[in-house]
C-alpha positions as protocol buffer text, in pm:
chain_id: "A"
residue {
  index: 1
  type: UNK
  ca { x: 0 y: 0 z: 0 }
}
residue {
  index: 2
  type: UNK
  ca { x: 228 y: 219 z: 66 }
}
residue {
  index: 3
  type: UNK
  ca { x: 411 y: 226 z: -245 }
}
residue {
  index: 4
  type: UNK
  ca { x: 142 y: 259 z: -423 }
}
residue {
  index: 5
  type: UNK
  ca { x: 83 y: 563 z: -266 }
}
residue {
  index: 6
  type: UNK
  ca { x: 465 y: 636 z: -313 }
}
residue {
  index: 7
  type: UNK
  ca { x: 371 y: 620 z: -724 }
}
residue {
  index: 8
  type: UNK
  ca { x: 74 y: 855 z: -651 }
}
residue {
  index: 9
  type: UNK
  ca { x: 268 y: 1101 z: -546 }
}
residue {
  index: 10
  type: UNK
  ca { x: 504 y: 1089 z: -759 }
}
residue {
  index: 11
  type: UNK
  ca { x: 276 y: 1041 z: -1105 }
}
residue {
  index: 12
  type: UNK
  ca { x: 72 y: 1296 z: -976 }
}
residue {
  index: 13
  type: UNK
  ca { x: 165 y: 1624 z: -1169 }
}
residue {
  index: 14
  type: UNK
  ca { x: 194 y: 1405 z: -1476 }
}
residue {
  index: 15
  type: UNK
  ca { x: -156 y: 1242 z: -1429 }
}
residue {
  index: 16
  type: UNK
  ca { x: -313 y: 1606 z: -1359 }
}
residue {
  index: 17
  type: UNK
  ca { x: -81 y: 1741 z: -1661 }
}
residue {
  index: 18
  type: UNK
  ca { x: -294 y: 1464 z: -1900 }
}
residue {
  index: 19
  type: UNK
  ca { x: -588 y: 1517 z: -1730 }
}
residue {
  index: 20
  type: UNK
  ca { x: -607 y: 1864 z: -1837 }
}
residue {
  index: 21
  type: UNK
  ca { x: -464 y: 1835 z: -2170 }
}
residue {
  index: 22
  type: UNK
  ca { x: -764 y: 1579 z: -2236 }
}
residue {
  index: 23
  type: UNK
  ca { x: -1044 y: 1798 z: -2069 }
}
residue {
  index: 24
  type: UNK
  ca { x: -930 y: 2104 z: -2329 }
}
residue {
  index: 25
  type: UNK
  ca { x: -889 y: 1803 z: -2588 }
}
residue {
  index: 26
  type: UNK
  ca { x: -1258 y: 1717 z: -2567 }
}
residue {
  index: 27
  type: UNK
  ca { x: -1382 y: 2079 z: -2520 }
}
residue {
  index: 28
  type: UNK
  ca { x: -1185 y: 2209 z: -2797 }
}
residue {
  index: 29
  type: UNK
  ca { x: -1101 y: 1962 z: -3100 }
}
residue {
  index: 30
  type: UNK
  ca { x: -901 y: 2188 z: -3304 }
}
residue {
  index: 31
  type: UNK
  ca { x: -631 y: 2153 z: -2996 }
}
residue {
  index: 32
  type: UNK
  ca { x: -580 y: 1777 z: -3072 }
}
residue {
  index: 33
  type: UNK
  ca { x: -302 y: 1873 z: -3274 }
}
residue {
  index: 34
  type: UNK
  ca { x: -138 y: 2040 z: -2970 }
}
residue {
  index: 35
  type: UNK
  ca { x: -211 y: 1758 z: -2776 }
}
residue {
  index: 36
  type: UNK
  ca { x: -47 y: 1509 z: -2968 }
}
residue {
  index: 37
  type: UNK
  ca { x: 238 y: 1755 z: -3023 }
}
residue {
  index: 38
  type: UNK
  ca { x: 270 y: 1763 z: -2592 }
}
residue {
  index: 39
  type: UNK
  ca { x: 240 y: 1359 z: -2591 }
}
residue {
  index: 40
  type: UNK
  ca { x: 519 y: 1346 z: -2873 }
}
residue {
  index: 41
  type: UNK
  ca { x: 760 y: 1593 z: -2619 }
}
residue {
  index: 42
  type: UNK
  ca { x: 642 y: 1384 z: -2321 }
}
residue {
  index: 43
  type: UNK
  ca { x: 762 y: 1061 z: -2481 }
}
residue {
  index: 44
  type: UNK
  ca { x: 1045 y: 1228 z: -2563 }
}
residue {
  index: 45
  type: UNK
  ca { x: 1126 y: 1367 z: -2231 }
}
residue {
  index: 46
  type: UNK
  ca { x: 1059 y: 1029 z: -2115 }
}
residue {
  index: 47
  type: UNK
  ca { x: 1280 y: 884 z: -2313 }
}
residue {
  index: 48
  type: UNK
  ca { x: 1530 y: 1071 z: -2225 }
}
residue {
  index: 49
  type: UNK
  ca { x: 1542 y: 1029 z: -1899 }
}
């Protein structure tokens, strides 16, 4: 239990950070280019690291 909470934590900001990218996403399709243009840098960020 607690590290899963641990991972919470710690995936938070990037959980919230999709979260709101998808809200705008469904509210605003013409930003679904953006959005896949933030998930391409996050990948790449990620695969960075």
């Amino acid at each position: 239990m607690r590290h899963t909470r641990e991972a919470m934590d710690r995936n938070r900001g990037l959980v919230l950070v999709i979260a709101v990218l998808f809200v705008v996403w469904l509210l605003e399709p013409t930003t679904a280019v953006m959005f896949e243009t933030c998930f391409d840098i996050l990948q790449h960020i990620g695969g960075a690291r």
